[in-house]
Amino acid sequence: MTVIKQGSRRLIASACPAAQKVGLIEGMAVVKAQAMVPDLHIINAGPRAR
């Protein structure tokens, strides 16, 4: 899963098939994703990901 920052929010930019299988989708707030999957592995997307 990669994450982008939009204003003060961190949002999922992309999610692998395993993340999608547990309900994580692009555009979802990272806070919500972490509540669903506490041991979630997050990678910040580079500037070109926007």
N, CA, C and O atoms as a CHARMM CRD file, in Angstrom:
* protein
*
  200
    1    1 MET  N      0.83600  -1.15700   0.00000 PROA 1      0.00000
    2    1 MET  CA     0.00000   0.00000   0.00000 PROA 1      0.00000
    3    1 MET  C      0.88500   1.22500   0.00000 PROA 1      0.00000
    4    1 MET  O      1.86600   1.29500   0.74100 PROA 1      0.00000
    5    2 THR  N      0.53600   2.19800  -0.83900 PROA 2      0.00000
    6    2 THR  CA     1.23700   3.47600  -0.82400 PROA 2      0.00000
    7    2 THR  C      0.26400   4.56400  -0.40600 PROA 2      0.00000
    8    2 THR  O     -0.95000   4.43600  -0.56300 PROA 2      0.00000
    9    3 VAL  N      0.82800   5.63700   0.13000 PROA 3      0.00000
   10    3 VAL  CA     0.02700   6.70900   0.71300 PROA 3      0.00000
   11    3 VAL  C      0.46200   8.05300   0.14800 PROA 3      0.00000
   12    3 VAL  O      1.65000   8.29500  -0.07000 PROA 3      0.00000
   13    4 ILE  N     -0.52000   8.92800  -0.08800 PROA 4      0.00000
   14    4 ILE  CA    -0.23900  10.30500  -0.46600 PROA 4      0.00000
   15    4 ILE  C     -0.83600  11.23100   0.58400 PROA 4      0.00000
   16    4 ILE  O     -1.73000  10.83800   1.33500 PROA 4      0.00000
   17    5 LYS  N     -0.34400  12.44900   0.63200 PROA 5      0.00000
   18    5 LYS  CA    -0.88800  13.43600   1.55700 PROA 5      0.00000
   19    5 LYS  C     -1.71400  14.42800   0.75100 PROA 5      0.00000
   20    5 LYS  O     -1.25200  14.96000  -0.25800 PROA 5      0.00000
   21    6 GLN  N     -2.93300  14.67000   1.20300 PROA 6      0.00000
   22    6 GLN  CA    -3.83100  15.61200   0.55200 PROA 6      0.00000
   23    6 GLN  C     -4.28200  16.59200   1.62700 PROA 6      0.00000
   24    6 GLN  O     -5.15400  16.27700   2.43700 PROA 6      0.00000
   25    7 GLY  N     -3.69100  17.76600   1.63100 PROA 7      0.00000
   26    7 GLY  CA    -3.92600  18.69800   2.73300 PROA 7      0.00000
   27    7 GLY  C     -3.32000  18.10500   3.99100 PROA 7      0.00000
   28    7 GLY  O     -2.14100  17.74900   4.00000 PROA 7      0.00000
   29    8 SER  N     -4.09300  17.99400   5.03400 PROA 8      0.00000
   30    8 SER  CA    -3.59700  17.39000   6.27400 PROA 8      0.00000
   31    8 SER  C     -3.93000  15.90100   6.36500 PROA 8      0.00000
   32    8 SER  O     -3.55000  15.23600   7.32900 PROA 8      0.00000
   33    9 ARG  N     -4.63700  15.38300   5.36400 PROA 9      0.00000
   34    9 ARG  CA    -5.05000  13.96900   5.37800 PROA 9      0.00000
   35    9 ARG  C     -4.05900  13.10100   4.62200 PROA 9      0.00000
   36    9 ARG  O     -3.45000  13.53300   3.64300 PROA 9      0.00000
   37   10 ARG  N     -3.90800  11.87000   5.09400 PROA 10     0.00000
   38   10 ARG  CA    -3.11900  10.85500   4.38400 PROA 10     0.00000
   39   10 ARG  C     -4.10000   9.84900   3.81600 PROA 10     0.00000
   40   10 ARG  O     -4.92900   9.29700   4.54100 PROA 10     0.00000
   41   11 LEU  N     -4.00300   9.61400   2.52100 PROA 11     0.00000
   42   11 LEU  CA    -4.94100   8.74700   1.81900 PROA 11     0.00000
   43   11 LEU  C     -4.21100   7.61800   1.11200 PROA 11     0.00000
   44   11 LEU  O     -3.05500   7.76800   0.71600 PROA 11     0.00000
   45   12 ILE  N     -4.88300   6.49300   0.95500 PROA 12     0.00000
   46   12 ILE  CA    -4.31200   5.37700   0.21300 PROA 12     0.00000
   47   12 ILE  C     -4.24500   5.76700  -1.26000 PROA 12     0.00000
   48   12 ILE  O     -5.25400   6.13100  -1.86400 PROA 12     0.00000
   49   13 ALA  N     -3.03900   5.68700  -1.83100 PROA 13     0.00000
   50   13 ALA  CA    -2.84700   5.96800  -3.26000 PROA 13     0.00000
   51   13 ALA  C     -2.98900   4.69200  -4.07700 PROA 13     0.00000
   52   13 ALA  O     -3.52800   4.71400  -5.18400 PROA 13     0.00000
   53   14 SER  N     -2.50800   3.58600  -3.53600 PROA 14     0.00000
   54   14 SER  CA    -2.64700   2.28500  -4.20100 PROA 14     0.00000
   55   14 SER  C     -2.62800   1.19600  -3.14500 PROA 14     0.00000
   56   14 SER  O     -2.00800   1.33700  -2.09100 PROA 14     0.00000
   57   15 ALA  N     -3.30900   0.12300  -3.44700 PROA 15     0.00000
   58   15 ALA  CA    -3.38400  -1.00200  -2.50600 PROA 15     0.00000
   59   15 ALA  C     -3.14300  -2.30100  -3.27000 PROA 15     0.00000
   60   15 ALA  O     -3.69200  -2.50700  -4.35200 PROA 15     0.00000
   61   16 CYS  N     -2.32700  -3.16000  -2.70400 PROA 16     0.00000
   62   16 CYS  CA    -2.04200  -4.45700  -3.32400 PROA 16     0.00000
   63   16 CYS  C     -3.28500  -5.34700  -3.21800 PROA 16     0.00000
   64   16 CYS  O     -4.20700  -5.04200  -2.46100 PROA 16     0.00000
   65   17 PRO  N     -3.30600  -6.43700  -3.97200 PROA 17     0.00000
   66   17 PRO  CA    -4.46800  -7.34100  -3.91800 PROA 17     0.00000
   67   17 PRO  C     -4.80000  -7.83100  -2.49900 PROA 17     0.00000
   68   17 PRO  O     -5.97400  -7.96700  -2.15600 PROA 17     0.00000
   69   18 ALA  N     -3.78200  -8.09500  -1.67900 PROA 18     0.00000
   70   18 ALA  CA    -4.04500  -8.55600  -0.30300 PROA 18     0.00000
   71   18 ALA  C     -4.74100  -7.46200   0.50600 PROA 18     0.00000
   72   18 ALA  O     -5.64800  -7.75400   1.28600 PROA 18     0.00000
   73   19 ALA  N     -4.32900  -6.21400   0.32800 PROA 19     0.00000
   74   19 ALA  CA    -4.97600  -5.09900   1.03800 PROA 19     0.00000
   75   19 ALA  C     -6.40200  -4.91600   0.54900 PROA 19     0.00000
   76   19 ALA  O     -7.30900  -4.67700   1.34600 PROA 19     0.00000
   77   20 GLN  N     -6.60100  -5.02600  -0.75000 PROA 20     0.00000
   78   20 GLN  CA    -7.94200  -4.89800  -1.30800 PROA 20     0.00000
   79   20 GLN  C     -8.86200  -6.00500  -0.79400 PROA 20     0.00000
   80   20 GLN  O    -10.05400  -5.78400  -0.58200 PROA 20     0.00000
   81   21 LYS  N     -8.30400  -7.18500  -0.59900 PROA 21     0.00000
   82   21 LYS  CA    -9.09500  -8.32600  -0.12900 PROA 21     0.00000
   83   21 LYS  C     -9.67700  -8.08200   1.26100 PROA 21     0.00000
   84   21 LYS  O    -10.75200  -8.59100   1.57900 PROA 21     0.00000
   85   22 VAL  N     -8.97300  -7.30300   2.09600 PROA 22     0.00000
   86   22 VAL  CA    -9.49400  -7.00000   3.44500 PROA 22     0.00000
   87   22 VAL  C    -10.27200  -5.69000   3.47700 PROA 22     0.00000
   88   22 VAL  O    -10.63800  -5.21100   4.55000 PROA 22     0.00000
   89   23 GLY  N    -10.52900  -5.10000   2.28800 PROA 23     0.00000
   90   23 GLY  CA   -11.40100  -3.93400   2.21200 PROA 23     0.00000
   91   23 GLY  C    -10.72000  -2.58900   2.09600 PROA 23     0.00000
   92   23 GLY  O    -11.39500  -1.56100   2.15600 PROA 23     0.00000
   93   24 LEU  N     -9.40400  -2.55600   1.93200 PROA 24     0.00000
   94   24 LEU  CA    -8.70500  -1.28600   1.78400 PROA 24     0.00000
   95   24 LEU  C     -8.75200  -0.87000   0.32000 PROA 24     0.00000
   96   24 LEU  O     -8.45200  -1.66500  -0.57000 PROA 24     0.00000
   97   25 ILE  N     -9.13400   0.39200   0.07700 PROA 25     0.00000
   98   25 ILE  CA    -9.28600   0.86700  -1.29300 PROA 25     0.00000
   99   25 ILE  C     -8.59700   2.21000  -1.47500 PROA 25     0.00000
  100   25 ILE  O     -8.35200   2.92800  -0.50600 PROA 25     0.00000
  101   26 GLU  N     -8.28400   2.54700  -2.73300 PROA 26     0.00000
  102   26 GLU  CA    -7.68800   3.83600  -3.04800 PROA 26     0.00000
  103   26 GLU  C     -8.61600   4.95500  -2.60000 PROA 26     0.00000
  104   26 GLU  O     -9.83200   4.87800  -2.77900 PROA 26     0.00000
  105   27 GLY  N     -8.02900   6.00000  -2.01200 PROA 27     0.00000
  106   27 GLY  CA    -8.80800   7.13600  -1.53900 PROA 27     0.00000
  107   27 GLY  C     -9.24700   7.03300  -0.09100 PROA 27     0.00000
  108   27 GLY  O     -9.69800   8.02200   0.48700 PROA 27     0.00000
  109   28 MET  N     -9.12500   5.85400   0.50700 PROA 28     0.00000
  110   28 MET  CA    -9.50300   5.66100   1.90700 PROA 28     0.00000
  111   28 MET  C     -8.50000   6.37100   2.81500 PROA 28     0.00000
  112   28 MET  O     -7.30100   6.37400   2.53200 PROA 28     0.00000
  113   29 ALA  N     -8.97800   6.96300   3.88900 PROA 29     0.00000
  114   29 ALA  CA    -8.09800   7.60100   4.87100 PROA 29     0.00000
  115   29 ALA  C     -7.23600   6.54100   5.55700 PROA 29     0.00000
  116   29 ALA  O     -7.71600   5.46200   5.90400 PROA 29     0.00000
  117   30 VAL  N     -5.96300   6.86400   5.74600 PROA 30     0.00000
  118   30 VAL  CA    -5.03600   5.93000   6.38900 PROA 30     0.00000
  119   30 VAL  C     -5.49900   5.60700   7.80700 PROA 30     0.00000
  120   30 VAL  O     -5.34200   4.47400   8.26200 PROA 30     0.00000
  121   31 VAL  N     -6.06000   6.57400   8.50200 PROA 31     0.00000
  122   31 VAL  CA    -6.54500   6.34200   9.86500 PROA 31     0.00000
  123   31 VAL  C     -7.58900   5.23000   9.87500 PROA 31     0.00000
  124   31 VAL  O     -7.56600   4.36300  10.74900 PROA 31     0.00000
  125   32 LYS  N     -8.50100   5.25200   8.90900 PROA 32     0.00000
  126   32 LYS  CA    -9.52900   4.20900   8.82500 PROA 32     0.00000
  127   32 LYS  C     -8.89900   2.86000   8.47700 PROA 32     0.00000
  128   32 LYS  O     -9.27000   1.83000   9.03800 PROA 32     0.00000
  129   33 ALA  N     -7.93800   2.87800   7.53900 PROA 33     0.00000
  130   33 ALA  CA    -7.26500   1.64000   7.13700 PROA 33     0.00000
  131   33 ALA  C     -6.51800   1.02700   8.32100 PROA 33     0.00000
  132   33 ALA  O     -6.54900  -0.18900   8.50900 PROA 33     0.00000
  133   34 GLN  N     -5.84800   1.85900   9.11700 PROA 34     0.00000
  134   34 GLN  CA    -5.10800   1.35500  10.27600 PROA 34     0.00000
  135   34 GLN  C     -6.05300   0.82800  11.35300 PROA 34     0.00000
  136   34 GLN  O     -5.69000  -0.08700  12.09300 PROA 34     0.00000
  137   35 ALA  N     -7.24400   1.38200  11.45100 PROA 35     0.00000
  138   35 ALA  CA    -8.23000   0.86000  12.40100 PROA 35     0.00000
  139   35 ALA  C     -8.69200  -0.53600  11.96500 PROA 35     0.00000
  140   35 ALA  O     -8.96400  -1.40000  12.79900 PROA 35     0.00000
  141   36 MET  N     -8.77400  -0.73600  10.65800 PROA 36     0.00000
  142   36 MET  CA    -9.19600  -2.03600  10.12500 PROA 36     0.00000
  143   36 MET  C     -8.07600  -3.07100  10.20300 PROA 36     0.00000
  144   36 MET  O     -8.32800  -4.24900  10.45800 PROA 36     0.00000
  145   37 VAL  N     -6.81900  -2.62000   9.97900 PROA 37     0.00000
  146   37 VAL  CA    -5.65300  -3.50900   9.94600 PROA 37     0.00000
  147   37 VAL  C     -4.53500  -2.84900  10.76600 PROA 37     0.00000
  148   37 VAL  O     -3.70000  -2.14300  10.20000 PROA 37     0.00000
  149   38 PRO  N     -4.50500  -3.06700  12.08500 PROA 38     0.00000
  150   38 PRO  CA    -3.55000  -2.36900  12.95700 PROA 38     0.00000
  151   38 PRO  C     -2.07500  -2.55400  12.59300 PROA 38     0.00000
  152   38 PRO  O     -1.28300  -1.64100  12.82800 PROA 38     0.00000
  153   39 ASP  N     -1.67900  -3.68800  12.03300 PROA 39     0.00000
  154   39 ASP  CA    -0.26600  -3.90800  11.69700 PROA 39     0.00000
  155   39 ASP  C      0.02200  -3.62100  10.22100 PROA 39     0.00000
  156   39 ASP  O      0.92300  -4.21700   9.63000 PROA 39     0.00000
  157   40 LEU  N     -0.73700  -2.71800   9.64400 PROA 40     0.00000
  158   40 LEU  CA    -0.62800  -2.35300   8.24100 PROA 40     0.00000
  159   40 LEU  C      0.74800  -1.79700   7.90000 PROA 40     0.00000
  160   40 LEU  O      1.29100  -0.97700   8.64100 PROA 40     0.00000
  161   41 HSD  N      1.31500  -2.24100   6.77700 PROA 41     0.00000
  162   41 HSD  CA     2.61400  -1.75000   6.30000 PROA 41     0.00000
  163   41 HSD  C      2.34600  -0.64000   5.28300 PROA 41     0.00000
  164   41 HSD  O      1.71500  -0.87400   4.25200 PROA 41     0.00000
  165   42 ILE  N      2.83200   0.57100   5.58100 PROA 42     0.00000
  166   42 ILE  CA     2.55400   1.75400   4.74900 PROA 42     0.00000
  167   42 ILE  C      3.84500   2.26000   4.14200 PROA 42     0.00000
  168   42 ILE  O      4.87200   2.32300   4.81700 PROA 42     0.00000
  169   43 ILE  N      3.79600   2.62600   2.85600 PROA 43     0.00000
  170   43 ILE  CA     4.93200   3.24300   2.16200 PROA 43     0.00000
  171   43 ILE  C      4.44000   4.56800   1.59700 PROA 43     0.00000
  172   43 ILE  O      3.43800   4.61100   0.88200 PROA 43     0.00000
  173   44 ASN  N      5.14900   5.65200   1.92000 PROA 44     0.00000
  174   44 ASN  CA     4.77900   6.95800   1.36000 PROA 44     0.00000
  175   44 ASN  C      5.10800   6.97600  -0.12400 PROA 44     0.00000
  176   44 ASN  O      6.20900   6.60200  -0.52700 PROA 44     0.00000
  177   45 ALA  N      4.15300   7.41100  -0.93300 PROA 45     0.00000
  178   45 ALA  CA     4.35600   7.50000  -2.37200 PROA 45     0.00000
  179   45 ALA  C      5.27000   8.68500  -2.67200 PROA 45     0.00000
  180   45 ALA  O      5.27600   9.67400  -1.93900 PROA 45     0.00000
  181   46 GLY  N      6.03400   8.57900  -3.74700 PROA 46     0.00000
  182   46 GLY  CA     6.89300   9.67700  -4.16800 PROA 46     0.00000
  183   46 GLY  C      6.06800  10.80300  -4.76800 PROA 46     0.00000
  184   46 GLY  O      4.86600  10.63500  -4.97400 PROA 46     0.00000
  185   47 PRO  N      6.67900  11.94600  -5.05500 PROA 47     0.00000
  186   47 PRO  CA     5.93800  13.10900  -5.56600 PROA 47     0.00000
  187   47 PRO  C      5.25500  12.86200  -6.90600 PROA 47     0.00000
  188   47 PRO  O      4.28000  13.54200  -7.22700 PROA 47     0.00000
  189   48 ARG  N      5.73900  11.91600  -7.69100 PROA 48     0.00000
  190   48 ARG  CA     5.11800  11.63000  -8.99400 PROA 48     0.00000
  191   48 ARG  C      3.81100  10.85500  -8.86300 PROA 48     0.00000
  192   48 ARG  O      3.07000  10.73500  -9.83900 PROA 48     0.00000
  193   49 ALA  N      3.51600  10.33100  -7.68700 PROA 49     0.00000
  194   49 ALA  CA     2.30100   9.52400  -7.49600 PROA 49     0.00000
  195   49 ALA  C      1.04300  10.36500  -7.45000 PROA 49     0.00000
  196   49 ALA  O     -0.05700   9.81500  -7.49500 PROA 49     0.00000
  197   50 ARG  N      1.16200  11.65200  -7.36400 PROA 50     0.00000
  198   50 ARG  CA    -0.01900  12.50500  -7.27000 PROA 50     0.00000
  199   50 ARG  C     -0.56000  12.73200  -8.59600 PROA 50     0.00000
  200   50 ARG  O     -1.56400  13.43100  -8.74100 PROA 50     0.00000
